Structure formats: C-alpha cells, structure tokens
PDB file of C-alpha atoms in Angstrom:
ATOM      1  CA  UNK A  78      93.135  53.944  37.547  1.00  0.00           C
ATOM      2  CA  UNK A  79      96.353  53.445  39.481  1.00  0.00           C
ATOM      3  CA  UNK A  80      97.945  50.069  40.089  1.00  0.00           C
ATOM      4  CA  UNK A  81      98.344  48.894  43.663  1.00  0.00           C
ATOM      5  CA  UNK A  82     101.415  47.065  44.932  1.00  0.00           C
ATOM      6  CA  UNK A  83      99.332  43.887  44.892  1.00  0.00           C
ATOM      7  CA  UNK A  84      98.528  44.422  41.204  1.00  0.00           C
ATOM      8  CA  UNK A  85     102.222  44.942  40.439  1.00  0.00           C
ATOM      9  CA  UNK A  86     103.143  41.750  42.291  1.00  0.00           C
ATOM     10  CA  UNK A  87     100.482  39.794  40.381  1.00  0.00           C
ATOM     11  CA  UNK A  88     101.677  41.122  37.037  1.00  0.00           C
ATOM     12  CA  UNK A  89     105.330  40.372  37.812  1.00  0.00           C
ATOM     13  CA  UNK A  90     104.404  36.884  38.961  1.00  0.00           C
ATOM     14  CA  UNK A  91     102.631  36.137  35.693  1.00  0.00           C
ATOM     15  CA  UNK A  92     105.226  37.864  33.476  1.00  0.00           C
ATOM     16  CA  UNK A  93     108.122  35.912  34.982  1.00  0.00           C
ATOM     17  CA  UNK A  94     106.124  32.689  35.445  1.00  0.00           C
ATOM     18  CA  UNK A  95     106.958  32.560  39.156  1.00  0.00           C
ATOM     19  CA  UNK A  96     105.528  30.126  41.687  1.00  0.00           C
ATOM     20  CA  UNK A  97     105.275  30.800  45.408  1.00  0.00           C
ATOM     21  CA  UNK A  98     108.493  28.853  46.039  1.00  0.00           C
ATOM     22  CA  UNK A  99     110.309  31.004  43.481  1.00  0.00           C
ATOM     23  CA  UNK A 100     109.145  34.224  45.146  1.00  0.00           C
ATOM     24  CA  UNK A 101     110.245  32.947  48.573  1.00  0.00           C
ATOM     25  CA  UNK A 102     113.707  32.137  47.149  1.00  0.00           C
ATOM     26  CA  UNK A 103     113.940  35.508  45.385  1.00  0.00           C
ATOM     27  CA  UNK A 104     113.137  37.354  48.614  1.00  0.00           C
ATOM     28  CA  UNK A 105     115.721  35.239  50.439  1.00  0.00           C
ATOM     29  CA  UNK A 106     118.408  36.557  48.054  1.00  0.00           C
ATOM     30  CA  UNK A 107     118.122  39.939  49.783  1.00  0.00           C
ATOM     31  CA  UNK A 108     117.650  38.460  53.281  1.00  0.00           C
ATOM     32  CA  UNK A 109     113.917  39.171  53.326  1.00  0.00           C
ATOM     33  CA  UNK A 110     111.840  36.358  54.804  1.00  0.00           C
ATOM     34  CA  UNK A 111     108.351  35.733  53.528  1.00  0.00           C
ATOM     35  CA  UNK A 112     106.079  32.728  53.963  1.00  0.00           C
ATOM     36  CA  UNK A 113     103.835  31.061  51.426  1.00  0.00           C
ATOM     37  CA  UNK A 114     100.796  31.998  53.510  1.00  0.00           C
ATOM     38  CA  UNK A 115     101.765  35.692  53.312  1.00  0.00           C
ATOM     39  CA  UNK A 116     102.059  35.366  49.542  1.00  0.00           C
ATOM     40  CA  UNK A 117      98.673  33.694  49.392  1.00  0.00           C
ATOM     41  CA  UNK A 118      97.158  36.630  51.274  1.00  0.00           C
ATOM     42  CA  UNK A 119      98.768  39.134  48.899  1.00  0.00           C
ATOM     43  CA  UNK A 120      97.534  37.343  45.785  1.00  0.00           C
ATOM     44  CA  UNK A 121      93.947  36.954  47.010  1.00  0.00           C
ATOM     45  CA  UNK A 122      90.963  38.955  45.787  1.00  0.00           C
ATOM     46  CA  UNK A 123      90.492  42.290  47.577  1.00  0.00           C
ATOM     47  CA  UNK A 124      87.083  41.142  48.845  1.00  0.00           C
ATOM     48  CA  UNK A 125      88.456  38.018  50.531  1.00  0.00           C
ATOM     49  CA  UNK A 126      88.585  38.157  54.354  1.00  0.00           C
ATOM     50  CA  UNK A 127      92.249  36.994  54.422  1.00  0.00           C
ATOM     51  CA  UNK A 128      93.387  39.597  51.837  1.00  0.00           C
ATOM     52  CA  UNK A 129      96.519  41.527  52.813  1.00  0.00           C
ATOM     53  CA  UNK A 130      97.845  44.683  51.198  1.00  0.00           C
ATOM     54  CA  UNK A 131     101.341  44.443  49.783  1.00  0.00           C
ATOM     55  CA  UNK A 132     103.415  47.091  51.497  1.00  0.00           C
ATOM     56  CA  UNK A 133     106.102  49.227  49.922  1.00  0.00           C
ATOM     57  CA  UNK A 134     108.857  47.429  51.855  1.00  0.00           C
ATOM     58  CA  UNK A 135     107.683  44.035  50.614  1.00  0.00           C
ATOM     59  CA  UNK A 136     107.560  45.185  46.987  1.00  0.00           C
ATOM     60  CA  UNK A 137     110.943  46.951  47.257  1.00  0.00           C
ATOM     61  CA  UNK A 138     112.642  43.856  48.681  1.00  0.00           C
ATOM     62  CA  UNK A 139     111.027  41.619  46.077  1.00  0.00           C
ATOM     63  CA  UNK A 140     112.176  43.901  43.247  1.00  0.00           C
ATOM     64  CA  UNK A 141     115.731  44.013  44.630  1.00  0.00           C
ATOM     65  CA  UNK A 142     115.720  40.225  44.880  1.00  0.00           C
ATOM     66  CA  UNK A 143     114.347  39.926  41.353  1.00  0.00           C
ATOM     67  CA  UNK A 144     117.244  42.021  40.053  1.00  0.00           C
ATOM     68  CA  UNK A 145     119.723  39.700  41.787  1.00  0.00           C
ATOM     69  CA  UNK A 146     117.827  36.673  40.477  1.00  0.00           C
ATOM     70  CA  UNK A 147     117.863  37.899  36.881  1.00  0.00           C
ATOM     71  CA  UNK A 148     121.282  39.595  36.708  1.00  0.00           C
ATOM     72  CA  UNK A 149     123.234  37.724  39.346  1.00  0.00           C
ATOM     73  CA  UNK A 150     124.878  39.150  42.456  1.00  0.00           C
ATOM     74  CA  UNK A 151     126.422  42.592  42.330  1.00  0.00           C
ATOM     75  CA  UNK A 152     130.175  42.377  41.715  1.00  0.00           C
ATOM     76  CA  UNK A 153     132.368  43.951  44.387  1.00  0.00           C
ATOM     77  CA  UNK A 154     133.131  47.575  43.719  1.00  0.00           C
ATOM     78  CA  UNK A 155     136.663  48.399  42.696  1.00  0.00           C
ATOM     79  CA  UNK A 156     138.115  51.136  44.834  1.00  0.00           C
ATOM     80  CA  UNK A 157     140.890  53.173  43.298  1.00  0.00           C
ATOM     81  CA  UNK A 158     144.201  52.755  45.039  1.00  0.00           C
ATOM     82  CA  UNK A 159     145.331  56.064  46.415  1.00  0.00           C
ATOM     83  CA  UNK A 160     148.808  57.017  45.292  1.00  0.00           C
ATOM     84  CA  UNK A 161     150.996  59.149  47.562  1.00  0.00           C
TER      85      UNK A 161
END
C-alpha cells in the first residue's frame, strides 16, 4: 500500500504539529502561495466532494519550505577567488 502525497502531507502536519497558518507561512518561504481553502481540500477525506489531490509541485514546494523553516535560510555560497 503506497502513500499518496495527501497522506504524506497529513503525516508531516501531525508530526510537526502544524496548523493551516503555519503551512501557509512555510510555503511563503519559497514564494509558493497557497490558501487555507486549498489546504482544507487537501486534508479532506478522499470521499468528500471537495477533496483535492496534492500534486507533486505542491508537496515539493512545501518540503523545500519546511527545510528553510527548520534549518533557516541557505547561506550564500562562497565562490573561490580566481588567482591569475
């Protein structure tokens, strides 16, 4: 039995004790806009008429935002100075 993206989102939400507002802020960290109503549709039961599948792009952006949320922003990369 494989997990769907919706199942992964639900498990991450519970594991990190996230509310809808937290998820919206986490997605905003990577410039990905999501509304509370979209989140409600993702977290609904599969049999509900307003259920929406969580796409790969949504999950990818949420995971990238979660990394920034937990670790902090990525430090600027240090480029080696070229010597002539």
